[in-house]
Amino acid sequence: MEDKLLAIVKSINGVLWGVPMMVILVGCGIFYTLALRGIQVRDFGLAFKKAFSGFSLKGKKAGADGMSSFQSLATAIAGQVGTGNLTGSATAIISGGPGAIFWMWISAFFGMATIFAEAVLGQKYKVVKDGQVTGGPAYYLRNGIHSKVLAALFAIFITIALGLVGNLVQANSIGQAFSSVIDVPTWVVGLVIVVISGFIFIGGVGRIASVTEKIVPVMAFFYILGGLIILIKNGGATADAFRQIFVGAFKPEAVLGGAAGVTVRQAVRYGVARGLFSNEAGMGSTPHAHAIAKVNHPCDQGLVAIVGVFIDTFVVLTINALVIIATGANQIDGLKGIKVTQKAFELGIGHIGVAFIAVALFFFAFSTIIGWYFYGEANVRYLFGQKGIGAYRILALVFIYLGTMFEVDLVWELADMFNAMMVIPNVIGVIGLYKVVQSTLNEYQTLKLDVNPNA
């Protein structure tokens, strides 16, 4: 039965993630890169300054009026930096060859312009609902595009895609990682995740912001450090890994050999699909976090959002991918999902590498569970108001528990399918409101010039 369902979902994804979706996603990023005159390059330094000027592991408690800019960034990165980095990059390399990473980079570069627009729109159209600040694509689709249908569709799709199925992916990866390290049933792991998650969910936006601002910087630092140690130890292999990525992007057979059967189309398909799942640019998820940041101008948070994509893809994901390719873990038959990443770190730093990845993935995936739950809750509130939150909370915990029981192939294919369905209405809104984004940026740059004539 599960094999039949997998075949059906794969056939649907073959259509959803075909050339049209590639054009939509990358095209949106190219459009905004041109419309905003290369904002992700031109204001890259300012973006980092804005992102980390309020850095703190213990900021002011978030409340009904929102959270700090850094807490919003941490919540967004919590959703971005998860299994898309540790597991997603591995599955992309296995399915699309090393060249898939190149297409992840391409989609992320243009995606930085898209996510700037999403964050600005999130700020522009945020509202107070049930006594607290909230925002996201549902609100700019309803109040900007003036389409209640698209707003409702997006709210439904993201609740299923991230709050339910997406978190099923996160729990699945945690369960598989720990089963490789210690002899513990996956249902026990699932129960532990449910208990901790439930405690945080009940605490609302204040507890979510408090947890993410602490977990995200610490987990990213240690993971980057571990990866760099392996890459430095494998200097020659690391250089060759870069070669494989660039050559494999256009000539997969030159890296993998004709027998592997990987084509350029597969490299692009898995690179862009896993890239989206990782950095979420154009997906419409991160605007929920950026919308409730307490900033002086919407573009302040737009610039901060750019940093989130950079850290996710060009730092964490790239290091993970290079470790996999440099150690040759992607060439070992029979490995898939998180086990590829675990094997890479085991080859790089010994058996402790397996435990290192299990612990890292727990924090990466768990922080994503928190972020994605938050996105789902925002949309349940949009659809049903406060009365729908209790039922959603219970359902989300059930999906988290069930996630530890599924096979990885079906879980990832389901995630891809629902991700595609939520992208479409969001991109319609982002493109349709480009004049709002442009005018907001022009206003912001005028303010900067008034304050600093040399800006």
GROMACS .gro file of C-alpha atoms in nm, residues 76-445:
model
  370
   76ALA     CA    1   1.301   3.207   1.050
   77ILE     CA    2   1.641   3.034   1.046
   78ALA     CA    3   1.501   2.771   1.284
   79GLY     CA    4   1.261   2.681   1.003
   80GLN     CA    5   1.524   2.712   0.731
   81VAL     CA    6   1.817   2.529   0.891
   82GLY     CA    7   1.686   2.179   0.951
   83THR     CA    8   1.674   1.850   0.768
   84GLY     CA    9   1.686   2.045   0.442
   85ASN     CA   10   2.054   2.100   0.521
   86LEU     CA   11   2.156   1.771   0.679
   87THR     CA   12   1.919   1.529   0.504
   88GLY     CA   13   1.798   1.735   0.209
   89SER     CA   14   2.143   1.804   0.071
   90ALA     CA   15   2.226   1.433   0.102
   91THR     CA   16   1.912   1.324  -0.085
   92ALA     CA   17   1.976   1.591  -0.350
   93ILE     CA   18   2.331   1.462  -0.409
   94ILE     CA   19   2.217   1.098  -0.420
   95SER     CA   20   1.927   1.172  -0.659
   96GLY     CA   21   2.075   1.454  -0.867
   97GLY     CA   22   2.449   1.408  -0.824
   98PRO     CA   23   2.695   1.665  -0.681
   99GLY     CA   24   2.578   1.912  -0.946
  100ALA     CA   25   2.248   1.950  -0.761
  101ILE     CA   26   2.432   2.166  -0.505
  102PHE     CA   27   2.520   2.418  -0.777
  103TRP     CA   28   2.153   2.460  -0.857
  104MET     CA   29   2.081   2.500  -0.486
  105TRP     CA   30   2.325   2.791  -0.488
  106ILE     CA   31   2.164   2.947  -0.794
  107SER     CA   32   1.814   2.924  -0.652
  108ALA     CA   33   1.938   3.063  -0.318
  109PHE     CA   34   2.116   3.361  -0.478
  110PHE     CA   35   1.803   3.475  -0.658
  111GLY     CA   36   1.594   3.362  -0.363
  112MET     CA   37   1.759   3.627  -0.146
  113ALA     CA   38   1.581   3.893  -0.351
  114THR     CA   39   1.253   3.702  -0.327
  115ILE     CA   40   1.275   3.663   0.049
  116PHE     CA   41   1.348   4.036   0.086
  117ALA     CA   42   1.019   4.105  -0.090
  118GLU     CA   43   0.833   3.848   0.122
  119ALA     CA   44   0.960   3.999   0.447
  120VAL     CA   45   0.875   4.354   0.337
  121LEU     CA   46   0.522   4.247   0.241
  122GLY     CA   47   0.486   4.059   0.569
  123GLN     CA   48   0.568   4.381   0.755
  124LYS     CA   49   0.349   4.600   0.533
  125TYR     CA   50   0.036   4.388   0.570
  126LYS     CA   51   0.067   4.264   0.928
  127VAL     CA   52  -0.240   4.299   1.148
  128VAL     CA   53  -0.352   4.258   1.507
  129LYS     CA   54  -0.571   3.948   1.541
  130ASP     CA   55  -0.699   3.798   1.867
  131GLY     CA   56  -0.500   4.063   2.051
  132GLN     CA   57  -0.159   3.988   1.900
  133VAL     CA   58   0.043   4.095   1.598
  134THR     CA   59   0.043   3.846   1.312
  135GLY     CA   60   0.112   3.843   0.941
  136GLY     CA   61   0.219   3.641   0.639
  137PRO     CA   62   0.115   3.565   0.280
  138ALA     CA   63  -0.249   3.503   0.372
  139TYR     CA   64  -0.274   3.866   0.478
  140TYR     CA   65  -0.096   4.021   0.181
  141LEU     CA   66  -0.296   3.797  -0.053
  142ARG     CA   67  -0.624   3.907   0.108
  143ASN     CA   68  -0.546   4.274   0.173
  144GLY     CA   69  -0.292   4.340  -0.104
  145ILE     CA   70  -0.403   4.121  -0.394
  146HIS     CA   71  -0.761   4.129  -0.259
  147SER     CA   72  -0.813   3.757  -0.311
  148LYS     CA   73  -0.976   3.574  -0.022
  149VAL     CA   74  -0.961   3.250  -0.223
  150LEU     CA   75  -0.583   3.259  -0.272
  151ALA     CA   76  -0.537   3.362   0.090
  152ALA     CA   77  -0.744   3.068   0.214
  153LEU     CA   78  -0.572   2.822  -0.020
  154PHE     CA   79  -0.230   2.935   0.097
  155ALA     CA   80  -0.331   2.910   0.463
  156ILE     CA   81  -0.459   2.556   0.411
  157PHE     CA   82  -0.157   2.442   0.209
  158ILE     CA   83   0.107   2.578   0.449
  159THR     CA   84  -0.069   2.433   0.752
  160ILE     CA   85  -0.058   2.090   0.587
  161ALA     CA   86   0.283   2.136   0.419
  162LEU     CA   87   0.482   2.258   0.718
  163GLY     CA   88   0.278   2.241   1.035
  164LEU     CA   89   0.178   1.879   0.970
  165VAL     CA   90   0.360   1.695   0.686
  166GLY     CA   91   0.672   1.910   0.713
  167ASN     CA   92   0.715   1.835   1.080
  168LEU     CA   93   0.655   1.471   1.000
  169VAL     CA   94   0.977   1.499   0.794
  170GLN     CA   95   1.167   1.654   1.084
  171ALA     CA   96   1.057   1.385   1.330
  172ASN     CA   97   1.134   1.114   1.073
  173SER     CA   98   1.495   1.231   1.041
  174ILE     CA   99   1.543   1.256   1.418
  175GLY     CA  100   1.410   0.904   1.464
  176GLN     CA  101   1.637   0.759   1.195
  177ALA     CA  102   1.943   0.942   1.325
  178PHE     CA  103   1.906   0.820   1.682
  179SER     CA  104   1.825   0.463   1.579
  180SER     CA  105   2.170   0.455   1.414
  181VAL     CA  106   2.344   0.558   1.736
  182ILE     CA  107   2.157   0.395   2.022
  183ASP     CA  108   1.933   0.092   2.041
  184VAL     CA  109   1.607   0.270   2.118
  185PRO     CA  110   1.269   0.219   1.949
  186THR     CA  111   1.164   0.507   1.725
  187TRP     CA  112   0.833   0.537   1.911
  188VAL     CA  113   1.026   0.628   2.226
  189VAL     CA  114   1.212   0.902   2.036
  190GLY     CA  115   0.879   1.023   1.899
  191LEU     CA  116   0.727   1.040   2.247
  192VAL     CA  117   1.020   1.247   2.379
  193ILE     CA  118   0.990   1.492   2.089
  194VAL     CA  119   0.616   1.526   2.145
  195VAL     CA  120   0.654   1.604   2.517
  196ILE     CA  121   0.921   1.872   2.463
  197SER     CA  122   0.738   2.021   2.165
  198GLY     CA  123   0.408   2.036   2.351
  199PHE     CA  124   0.572   2.228   2.637
  200ILE     CA  125   0.706   2.491   2.396
  201PHE     CA  126   0.387   2.517   2.189
  202ILE     CA  127   0.177   2.586   2.496
  203GLY     CA  128   0.410   2.876   2.588
  204GLY     CA  129   0.310   3.064   2.274
  205VAL     CA  130   0.517   3.317   2.081
  206GLY     CA  131   0.713   3.422   2.391
  207ARG     CA  132   0.849   3.074   2.458
  208ILE     CA  133   0.907   3.004   2.087
  209ALA     CA  134   1.118   3.321   2.049
  210SER     CA  135   1.309   3.248   2.369
  211VAL     CA  136   1.400   2.895   2.257
  212THR     CA  137   1.497   2.979   1.898
  213GLU     CA  138   1.721   3.275   1.988
  214LYS     CA  139   1.927   3.039   2.208
  215ILE     CA  140   1.927   2.718   2.003
  216VAL     CA  141   1.992   2.858   1.654
  217PRO     CA  142   2.323   3.047   1.706
  218VAL     CA  143   2.476   2.775   1.926
  219MET     CA  144   2.380   2.480   1.705
  220ALA     CA  145   2.497   2.660   1.389
  221PHE     CA  146   2.836   2.747   1.545
  222PHE     CA  147   2.918   2.391   1.654
  223TYR     CA  148   2.798   2.234   1.330
  224ILE     CA  149   2.998   2.474   1.115
  225LEU     CA  150   3.306   2.412   1.331
  226GLY     CA  151   3.272   2.032   1.299
  227GLY     CA  152   3.231   2.052   0.924
  228LEU     CA  153   3.526   2.287   0.875
  229ILE     CA  154   3.754   2.054   1.072
  230ILE     CA  155   3.674   1.769   0.829
  231LEU     CA  156   3.715   1.989   0.520
  232ILE     CA  157   4.051   2.122   0.637
  233LYS     CA  158   4.171   1.766   0.712
  234ASN     CA  159   4.066   1.662   0.360
  235GLY     CA  160   4.213   1.961   0.174
  236GLY     CA  161   4.266   1.792  -0.164
  237ALA     CA  162   3.935   1.606  -0.153
  238THR     CA  163   3.758   1.929  -0.058
  239ALA     CA  164   3.895   2.105  -0.365
  240ASP     CA  165   3.781   1.810  -0.579
  241ALA     CA  166   3.436   1.831  -0.421
  242PHE     CA  167   3.400   2.184  -0.561
  243ARG     CA  168   3.506   2.051  -0.902
  244GLN     CA  169   3.243   1.777  -0.886
  245ILE     CA  170   2.973   2.031  -0.800
  246PHE     CA  171   3.050   2.262  -1.092
  247VAL     CA  172   3.114   1.987  -1.347
  248GLY     CA  173   2.816   1.784  -1.225
  249ALA     CA  174   2.581   2.078  -1.270
  250PHE     CA  175   2.621   2.060  -1.648
  251LYS     CA  176   2.780   1.719  -1.716
  252PRO     CA  177   2.672   1.471  -1.445
  253GLU     CA  178   2.808   1.177  -1.643
  254ALA     CA  179   3.158   1.326  -1.622
  255VAL     CA  180   3.143   1.294  -1.243
  256LEU     CA  181   2.924   0.990  -1.187
  257GLY     CA  182   2.976   0.792  -1.505
  258GLY     CA  183   2.705   0.705  -1.756
  259ALA     CA  184   2.584   0.408  -1.553
  260ALA     CA  185   2.458   0.637  -1.278
  261GLY     CA  186   2.186   0.763  -1.510
  262VAL     CA  187   2.172   1.114  -1.358
  263THR     CA  188   2.084   1.389  -1.604
  264VAL     CA  189   2.117   1.767  -1.591
  265ARG     CA  190   1.740   1.785  -1.554
  266GLN     CA  191   1.757   1.568  -1.241
  267ALA     CA  192   2.037   1.781  -1.101
  268VAL     CA  193   1.825   2.094  -1.152
  269ARG     CA  194   1.504   1.930  -1.024
  270TYR     CA  195   1.651   1.798  -0.701
  271GLY     CA  196   1.876   2.099  -0.650
  272VAL     CA  197   1.597   2.354  -0.675
  273ALA     CA  198   1.341   2.138  -0.491
  274ARG     CA  199   1.573   2.062  -0.199
  275GLY     CA  200   1.702   2.420  -0.212
  276LEU     CA  201   1.350   2.549  -0.164
  277PHE     CA  202   1.289   2.303   0.117
  278SER     CA  203   1.610   2.428   0.279
  279ASN     CA  204   1.607   2.809   0.242
  280GLU     CA  205   1.230   2.849   0.188
  281ALA     CA  206   1.268   3.155  -0.038
  282GLY     CA  207   0.946   3.195  -0.233
  283MET     CA  208   0.768   2.936  -0.024
  284GLY     CA  209   0.588   3.194   0.190
  285SER     CA  210   0.688   3.052   0.529
  286THR     CA  211   0.946   3.293   0.671
  287PRO     CA  212   0.728   3.606   0.624
  288HIS     CA  213   0.528   3.489   0.927
  289ALA     CA  214   0.834   3.533   1.148
  290HIS     CA  215   0.957   3.852   0.981
  291ALA     CA  216   0.611   4.010   0.991
  292ILE     CA  217   0.604   4.033   1.368
  293ALA     CA  218   0.954   4.179   1.412
  294LYS     CA  219   0.957   4.514   1.589
  295VAL     CA  220   1.155   4.731   1.343
  296ASN     CA  221   1.158   5.095   1.236
  297HIS     CA  222   1.092   5.022   0.868
  298PRO     CA  223   0.976   4.715   0.671
  299CYS     CA  224   1.299   4.713   0.467
  300ASP     CA  225   1.503   4.672   0.786
  301GLN     CA  226   1.353   4.325   0.823
  302GLY     CA  227   1.373   4.261   0.451
  303LEU     CA  228   1.750   4.298   0.471
  304VAL     CA  229   1.761   4.073   0.777
  305ALA     CA  230   1.571   3.805   0.582
  306ILE     CA  231   1.845   3.803   0.316
  307VAL     CA  232   2.095   3.696   0.582
  308GLY     CA  233   1.876   3.399   0.673
  309VAL     CA  234   1.904   3.252   0.321
  310PHE     CA  235   2.277   3.319   0.308
  311ILE     CA  236   2.347   3.140   0.638
  312ASP     CA  237   2.117   2.851   0.550
  313THR     CA  238   2.243   2.774   0.201
  314PHE     CA  239   2.583   2.930   0.145
  315VAL     CA  240   2.720   2.842   0.488
  316VAL     CA  241   2.550   2.546   0.660
  317LEU     CA  242   2.420   2.355   0.356
  318THR     CA  243   2.739   2.409   0.158
  319ILE     CA  244   2.962   2.281   0.438
  320ASN     CA  245   2.739   1.974   0.478
  321ALA     CA  246   2.741   1.902   0.105
  322LEU     CA  247   3.119   1.942   0.076
  323VAL     CA  248   3.173   1.702   0.368
  324ILE     CA  249   2.952   1.440   0.198
  325ILE     CA  250   3.126   1.469  -0.139
  326ALA     CA  251   3.481   1.507  -0.002
  327THR     CA  252   3.452   1.193   0.214
  328GLY     CA  253   3.286   0.995  -0.067
  329ALA     CA  254   2.984   0.905   0.146
  330ASN     CA  255   2.756   0.970  -0.152
  331GLN     CA  256   2.924   0.686  -0.344
  332ILE     CA  257   2.846   0.415  -0.087
  333ASP     CA  258   2.563   0.189  -0.202
  334GLY     CA  259   2.257   0.141   0.016
  335LEU     CA  260   2.277   0.470   0.208
  336LYS     CA  261   2.006   0.733   0.189
  337GLY     CA  262   1.872   1.026   0.387
  338ILE     CA  263   2.042   1.124   0.711
  339LYS     CA  264   2.254   0.806   0.705
  340VAL     CA  265   2.457   0.954   0.418
  341THR     CA  266   2.544   1.258   0.630
  342GLN     CA  267   2.620   1.042   0.932
  343LYS     CA  268   2.853   0.824   0.726
  344ALA     CA  269   3.029   1.133   0.591
  345PHE     CA  270   3.104   1.264   0.939
  346GLU     CA  271   3.204   0.916   1.055
  347LEU     CA  272   3.455   0.897   0.769
  348GLY     CA  273   3.572   1.246   0.855
  349ILE     CA  274   3.615   1.232   1.235
  350GLY     CA  275   3.562   0.869   1.328
  351HIS     CA  276   3.270   0.696   1.497
  352ILE     CA  277   3.198   1.003   1.707
  353GLY     CA  278   3.080   1.162   1.382
  354VAL     CA  279   2.764   0.945   1.386
  355ALA     CA  280   2.673   1.067   1.733
  356PHE     CA  281   2.770   1.424   1.638
  357ILE     CA  282   2.520   1.424   1.350
  358ALA     CA  283   2.249   1.262   1.562
  359VAL     CA  284   2.279   1.537   1.821
  360ALA     CA  285   2.314   1.812   1.558
  361LEU     CA  286   2.015   1.685   1.366
  362PHE     CA  287   1.806   1.671   1.682
  363PHE     CA  288   1.864   2.042   1.743
  364PHE     CA  289   1.837   2.139   1.375
  365ALA     CA  290   1.517   1.943   1.317
  366PHE     CA  291   1.369   2.028   1.654
  367SER     CA  292   1.420   2.400   1.601
  368THR     CA  293   1.251   2.359   1.262
  369ILE     CA  294   0.958   2.184   1.426
  370ILE     CA  295   0.917   2.490   1.649
  371GLY     CA  296   0.940   2.735   1.359
  372TRP     CA  297   0.706   2.542   1.132
  373TYR     CA  298   0.454   2.488   1.408
  374PHE     CA  299   0.452   2.866   1.454
  375TYR     CA  300   0.383   2.920   1.082
  376GLY     CA  301   0.099   2.670   1.089
  377GLU     CA  302  -0.051   2.831   1.399
  378ALA     CA  303  -0.048   3.174   1.233
  379ASN     CA  304  -0.252   3.035   0.943
  380VAL     CA  305  -0.490   2.837   1.160
  381ARG     CA  306  -0.554   3.165   1.342
  382TYR     CA  307  -0.620   3.330   1.005
  383LEU     CA  308  -0.868   3.060   0.905
  384PHE     CA  309  -1.045   2.983   1.233
  385GLY     CA  310  -0.933   3.236   1.491
  386GLN     CA  311  -0.814   3.144   1.838
  387LYS     CA  312  -1.071   2.863   1.867
  388GLY     CA  313  -0.882   2.653   1.610
  389ILE     CA  314  -0.545   2.663   1.789
  390GLY     CA  315  -0.614   2.385   2.041
  391ALA     CA  316  -0.717   2.132   1.776
  392TYR     CA  317  -0.422   2.226   1.555
  393ARG     CA  318  -0.180   2.187   1.844
  394ILE     CA  319  -0.300   1.832   1.912
  395LEU     CA  320  -0.296   1.737   1.543
  396ALA     CA  321   0.057   1.877   1.501
  397LEU     CA  322   0.182   1.665   1.792
  398VAL     CA  323   0.017   1.355   1.643
  399PHE     CA  324   0.197   1.413   1.311
  400ILE     CA  325   0.528   1.465   1.491
  401TYR     CA  326   0.483   1.131   1.664
  402LEU     CA  327   0.379   0.950   1.344
  403GLY     CA  328   0.680   1.095   1.162
  404THR     CA  329   0.915   0.859   1.340
  405MET     CA  330   0.728   0.560   1.189
  406PHE     CA  331   0.734   0.640   0.815
  407GLU     CA  332   0.984   0.546   0.546
  408VAL     CA  333   1.201   0.839   0.437
  409ASP     CA  334   1.118   0.822   0.062
  410LEU     CA  335   0.744   0.869   0.108
  411VAL     CA  336   0.791   1.143   0.367
  412TRP     CA  337   1.015   1.352   0.143
  413GLU     CA  338   0.793   1.310  -0.162
  414LEU     CA  339   0.486   1.420   0.037
  415ALA     CA  340   0.679   1.723   0.161
  416ASP     CA  341   0.778   1.816  -0.196
  417MET     CA  342   0.418   1.787  -0.314
  418PHE     CA  343   0.265   2.015  -0.050
  419ASN     CA  344   0.555   2.261  -0.075
  420ALA     CA  345   0.478   2.309  -0.443
  421MET     CA  346   0.110   2.364  -0.373
  422MET     CA  347   0.179   2.646  -0.125
  423VAL     CA  348   0.440   2.813  -0.347
  424ILE     CA  349   0.195   2.897  -0.626
  425PRO     CA  350  -0.045   3.134  -0.443
  426ASN     CA  351   0.245   3.294  -0.256
  427VAL     CA  352   0.441   3.373  -0.573
  428ILE     CA  353   0.127   3.520  -0.730
  429GLY     CA  354   0.106   3.756  -0.434
  430VAL     CA  355   0.477   3.842  -0.428
  431ILE     CA  356   0.489   3.920  -0.802
  432GLY     CA  357   0.151   4.097  -0.799
  433LEU     CA  358   0.267   4.335  -0.524
  434TYR     CA  359   0.609   4.417  -0.667
  435LYS     CA  360   0.522   4.788  -0.696
  436VAL     CA  361   0.451   4.796  -0.322
  437VAL     CA  362   0.793   4.642  -0.255
  438GLN     CA  363   0.965   4.880  -0.498
  439SER     CA  364   0.803   5.192  -0.353
  440THR     CA  365   0.880   5.077   0.002
  441LEU     CA  366   1.247   5.026  -0.088
  442ASN     CA  367   1.264   5.364  -0.264
  443GLU     CA  368   1.119   5.528   0.046
  444TYR     CA  369   1.372   5.346   0.264
  445GLN     CA  370   1.666   5.452   0.051
   0.00000   0.00000   0.00000
